[in-house]
Coordinates of C-alpha atoms in Angstrom, one line a residue:
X1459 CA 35.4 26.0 -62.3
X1460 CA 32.5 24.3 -63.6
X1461 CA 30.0 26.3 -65.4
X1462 CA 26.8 27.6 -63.3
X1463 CA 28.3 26.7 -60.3
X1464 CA 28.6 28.7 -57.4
X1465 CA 32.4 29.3 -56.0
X1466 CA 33.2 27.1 -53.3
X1467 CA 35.5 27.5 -49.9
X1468 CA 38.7 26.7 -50.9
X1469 CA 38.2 28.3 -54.4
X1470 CA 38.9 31.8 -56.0
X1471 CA 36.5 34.5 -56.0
X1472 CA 35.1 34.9 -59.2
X1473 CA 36.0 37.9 -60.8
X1474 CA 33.3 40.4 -60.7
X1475 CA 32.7 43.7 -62.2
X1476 CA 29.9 46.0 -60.3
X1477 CA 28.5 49.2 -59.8
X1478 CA 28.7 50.1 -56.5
X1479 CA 27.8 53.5 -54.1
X1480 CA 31.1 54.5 -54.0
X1481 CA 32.1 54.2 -58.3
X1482 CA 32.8 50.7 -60.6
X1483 CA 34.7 48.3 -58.6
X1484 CA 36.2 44.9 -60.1
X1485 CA 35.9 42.5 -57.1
X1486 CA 38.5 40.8 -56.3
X1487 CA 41.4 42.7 -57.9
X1488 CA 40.0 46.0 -56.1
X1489 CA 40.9 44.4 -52.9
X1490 CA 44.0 42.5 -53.6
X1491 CA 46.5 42.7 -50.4
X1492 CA 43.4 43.1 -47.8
X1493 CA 40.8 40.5 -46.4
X1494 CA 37.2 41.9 -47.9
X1495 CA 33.8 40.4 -46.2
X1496 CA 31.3 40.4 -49.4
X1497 CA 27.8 40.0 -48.2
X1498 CA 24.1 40.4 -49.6
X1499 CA 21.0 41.8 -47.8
X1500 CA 17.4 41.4 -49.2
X1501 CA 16.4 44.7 -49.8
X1502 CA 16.9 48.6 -48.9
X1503 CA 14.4 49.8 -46.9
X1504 CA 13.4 47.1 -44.9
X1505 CA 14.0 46.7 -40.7
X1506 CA 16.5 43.6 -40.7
X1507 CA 18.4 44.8 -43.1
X1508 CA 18.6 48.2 -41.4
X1509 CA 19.5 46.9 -38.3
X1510 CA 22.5 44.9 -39.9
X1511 CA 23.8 47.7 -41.6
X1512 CA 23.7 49.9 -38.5
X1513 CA 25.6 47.0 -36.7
X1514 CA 28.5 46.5 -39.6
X1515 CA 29.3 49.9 -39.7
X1516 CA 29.6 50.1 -35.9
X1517 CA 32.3 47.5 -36.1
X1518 CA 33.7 48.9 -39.2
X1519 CA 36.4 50.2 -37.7
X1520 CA 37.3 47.0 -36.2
X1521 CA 37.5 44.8 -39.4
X1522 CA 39.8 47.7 -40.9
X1523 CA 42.2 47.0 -37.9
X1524 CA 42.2 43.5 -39.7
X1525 CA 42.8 44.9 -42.9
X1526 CA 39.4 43.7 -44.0
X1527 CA 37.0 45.6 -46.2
X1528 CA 32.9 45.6 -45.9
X1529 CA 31.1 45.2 -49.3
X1530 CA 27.2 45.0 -49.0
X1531 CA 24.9 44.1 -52.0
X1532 CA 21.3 43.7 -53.0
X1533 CA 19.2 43.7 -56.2
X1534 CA 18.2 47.3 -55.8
X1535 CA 19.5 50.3 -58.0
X1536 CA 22.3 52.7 -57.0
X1537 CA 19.9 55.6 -56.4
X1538 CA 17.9 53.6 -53.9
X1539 CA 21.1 52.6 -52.0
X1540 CA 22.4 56.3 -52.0
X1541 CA 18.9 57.2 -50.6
X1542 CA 18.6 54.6 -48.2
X1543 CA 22.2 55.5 -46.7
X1544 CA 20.8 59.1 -46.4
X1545 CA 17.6 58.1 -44.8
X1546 CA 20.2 56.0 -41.9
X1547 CA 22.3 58.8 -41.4
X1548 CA 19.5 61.4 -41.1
X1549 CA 17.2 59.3 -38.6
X1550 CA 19.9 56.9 -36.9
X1551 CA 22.4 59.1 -36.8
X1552 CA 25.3 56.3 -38.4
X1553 CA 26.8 57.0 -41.8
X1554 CA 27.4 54.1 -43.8
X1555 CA 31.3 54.7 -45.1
X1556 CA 31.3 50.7 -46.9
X1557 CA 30.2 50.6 -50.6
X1558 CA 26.9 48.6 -51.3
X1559 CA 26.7 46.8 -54.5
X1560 CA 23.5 47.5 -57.3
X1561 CA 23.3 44.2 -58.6
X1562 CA 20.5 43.1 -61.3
X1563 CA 20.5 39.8 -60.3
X1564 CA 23.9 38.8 -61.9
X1565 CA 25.8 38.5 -59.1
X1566 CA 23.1 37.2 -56.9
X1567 CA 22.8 33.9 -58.9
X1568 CA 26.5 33.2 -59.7
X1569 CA 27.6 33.3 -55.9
X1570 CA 24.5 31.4 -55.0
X1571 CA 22.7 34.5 -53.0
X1572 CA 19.3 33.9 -54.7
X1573 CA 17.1 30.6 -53.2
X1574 CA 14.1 30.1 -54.8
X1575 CA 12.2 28.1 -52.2
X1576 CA 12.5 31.6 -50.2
X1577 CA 12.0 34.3 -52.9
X1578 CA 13.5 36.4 -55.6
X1579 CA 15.6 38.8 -53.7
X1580 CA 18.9 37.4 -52.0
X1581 CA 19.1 35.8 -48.6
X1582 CA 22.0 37.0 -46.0
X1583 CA 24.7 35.4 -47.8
X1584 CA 28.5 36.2 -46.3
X1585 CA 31.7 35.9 -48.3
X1586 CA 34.8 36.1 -46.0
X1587 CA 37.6 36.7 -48.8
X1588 CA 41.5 36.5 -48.5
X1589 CA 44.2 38.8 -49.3
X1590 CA 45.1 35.9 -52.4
X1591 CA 41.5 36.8 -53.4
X1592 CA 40.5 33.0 -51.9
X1593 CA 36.9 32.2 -50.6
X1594 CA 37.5 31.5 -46.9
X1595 CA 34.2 31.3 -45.3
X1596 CA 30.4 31.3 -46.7
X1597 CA 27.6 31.8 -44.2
X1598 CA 24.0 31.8 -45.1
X1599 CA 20.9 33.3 -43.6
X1600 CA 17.3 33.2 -43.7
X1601 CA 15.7 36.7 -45.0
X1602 CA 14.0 36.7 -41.3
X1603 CA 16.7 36.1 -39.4
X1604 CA 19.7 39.4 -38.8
X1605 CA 23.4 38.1 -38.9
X1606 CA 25.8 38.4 -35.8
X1607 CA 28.4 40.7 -36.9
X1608 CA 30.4 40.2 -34.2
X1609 CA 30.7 36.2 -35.2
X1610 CA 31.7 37.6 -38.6
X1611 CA 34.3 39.7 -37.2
X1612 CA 35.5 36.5 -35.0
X1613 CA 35.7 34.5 -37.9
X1614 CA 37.9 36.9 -40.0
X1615 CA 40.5 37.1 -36.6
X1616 CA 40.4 33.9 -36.2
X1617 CA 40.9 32.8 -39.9
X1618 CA 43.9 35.4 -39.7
X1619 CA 45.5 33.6 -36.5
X1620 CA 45.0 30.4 -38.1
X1621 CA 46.7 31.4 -41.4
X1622 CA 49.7 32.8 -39.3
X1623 CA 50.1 30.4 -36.4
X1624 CA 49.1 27.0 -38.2
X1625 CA 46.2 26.3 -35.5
X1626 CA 42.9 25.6 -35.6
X1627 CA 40.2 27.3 -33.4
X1628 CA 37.6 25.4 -30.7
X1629 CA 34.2 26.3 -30.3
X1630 CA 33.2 29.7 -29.2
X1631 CA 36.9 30.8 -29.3
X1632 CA 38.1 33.0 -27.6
X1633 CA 35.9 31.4 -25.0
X1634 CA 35.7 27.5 -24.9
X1635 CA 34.1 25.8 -22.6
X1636 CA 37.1 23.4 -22.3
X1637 CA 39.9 25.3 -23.1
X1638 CA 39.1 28.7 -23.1
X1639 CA 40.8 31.1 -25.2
X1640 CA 43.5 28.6 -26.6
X1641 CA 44.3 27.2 -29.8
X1642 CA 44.2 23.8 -31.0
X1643 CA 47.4 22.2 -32.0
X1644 CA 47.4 20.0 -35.8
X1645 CA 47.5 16.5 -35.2
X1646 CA 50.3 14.8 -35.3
X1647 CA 51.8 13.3 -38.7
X1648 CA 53.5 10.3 -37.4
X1649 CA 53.7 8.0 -34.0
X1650 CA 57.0 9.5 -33.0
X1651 CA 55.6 13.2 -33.3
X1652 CA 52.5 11.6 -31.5
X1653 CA 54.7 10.7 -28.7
X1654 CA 56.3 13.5 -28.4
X1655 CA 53.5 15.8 -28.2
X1656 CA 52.2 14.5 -24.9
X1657 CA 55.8 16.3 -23.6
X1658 CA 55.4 19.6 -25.4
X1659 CA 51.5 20.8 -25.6
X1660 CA 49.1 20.9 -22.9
X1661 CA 46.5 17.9 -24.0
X1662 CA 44.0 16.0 -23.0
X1663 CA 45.7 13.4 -25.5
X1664 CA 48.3 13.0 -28.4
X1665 CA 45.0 13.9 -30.7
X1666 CA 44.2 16.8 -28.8
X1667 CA 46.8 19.0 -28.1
X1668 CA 46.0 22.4 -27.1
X1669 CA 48.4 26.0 -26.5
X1670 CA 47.9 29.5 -25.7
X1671 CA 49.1 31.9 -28.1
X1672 CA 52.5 33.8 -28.0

């Protein structure tokens, strides 16, 4: 990998030794054998961010039904994370079970979290990480603007069903506006396969070739 370069989709996560809330962790050998959703947040203590973590850890229980870990992260110090958990638990009444990264910066710049033109602190950056410890995704958002954490918890599904079925995914899967909640077939590889696909998927042509999953 080239040198100051941030890790592409495609590539390997780099390796990455933190301090987190919940002890020293060595991202991605930590996490080997699980999907793990790294992603940064601007700063404790602030409404967006607050509102994001309240709405990962209500779905937290449904990425680890995926075997996917949550891993937050911003440049702020352990205490002020630990603190910041307390003050969720104490006046939200949600208690953030996920470990949030205390990053000086280090990590922010080598994964490409830190943007200049809109600050210091990181922007909403998402990681969606493989089992193989392979970037899969990379999402990223403006400080003002919260994430969808359900779109994030689609896109680890559907990256899952893709590995394992060999599909692709429309628009708005599970609920196309053409297909619905069907995958999309690979395109074909030669004429005679091309052919022969009109016979065995629903399509709208050889190119387009469409099934619903077993």
């Amino acid at each position: 990998m080239m040198e100051n370069r941030i890790p592409l989709i495609g590539e390997a996560m780099p390796e990455l030794k933190v301090v987190t809330t919940r002890g020293e962790k060595t991202i991605p050998n930590d996490y080997a054998g699980q999907w793990f959703v790294l992603f940064s947040h601007p700063a404790d203590f602030t409404p967006v961010c607050t509102t994001e973590f309240v709405a990962f850890q209500k779905r937290y229980d449904k990425f680890k039904e995926l075997n996917c870990e949550l891993i937050g992260m911003s440049i702020d110090q352990v205490f002020a994370h630990i603190k910041w958990e307390q003050w969720i638990e104490e006046n939200l009444d949600v208690e953030i079970q996920f470990p949030i990264i205390a990053d000086d910066g280090t990590v922010g710049k080598q994964l490409g979290m830190i943007h200049p033109g809109k600050g210091s602190n990181t922007v909403r950056a998402v990681f969606i990480v493989d089992p193989n410890g392979m970037i899969r995704a990379i999402l990223y958002y403006p400080q003002e603007l919260g994430r969808n954490m359900d779109e994030v918890l689609r896109m680890v599904k559907a990256l899952q069903i893709s590995e394992k079925n060999g599909v692709a995914m429309p628009a708005n899967w599970p609920e196309n506006e053409i297909i619905g909640d069907s995958v999309i077939v690979p395109p074909a590889s030669d004429v005679e396969n091309a052919k022969k696909r009109l016979t065995e998927y629903d399509n709208f042509d050889w190119w387009f070739c469409h099934k619903k999953l077993d």
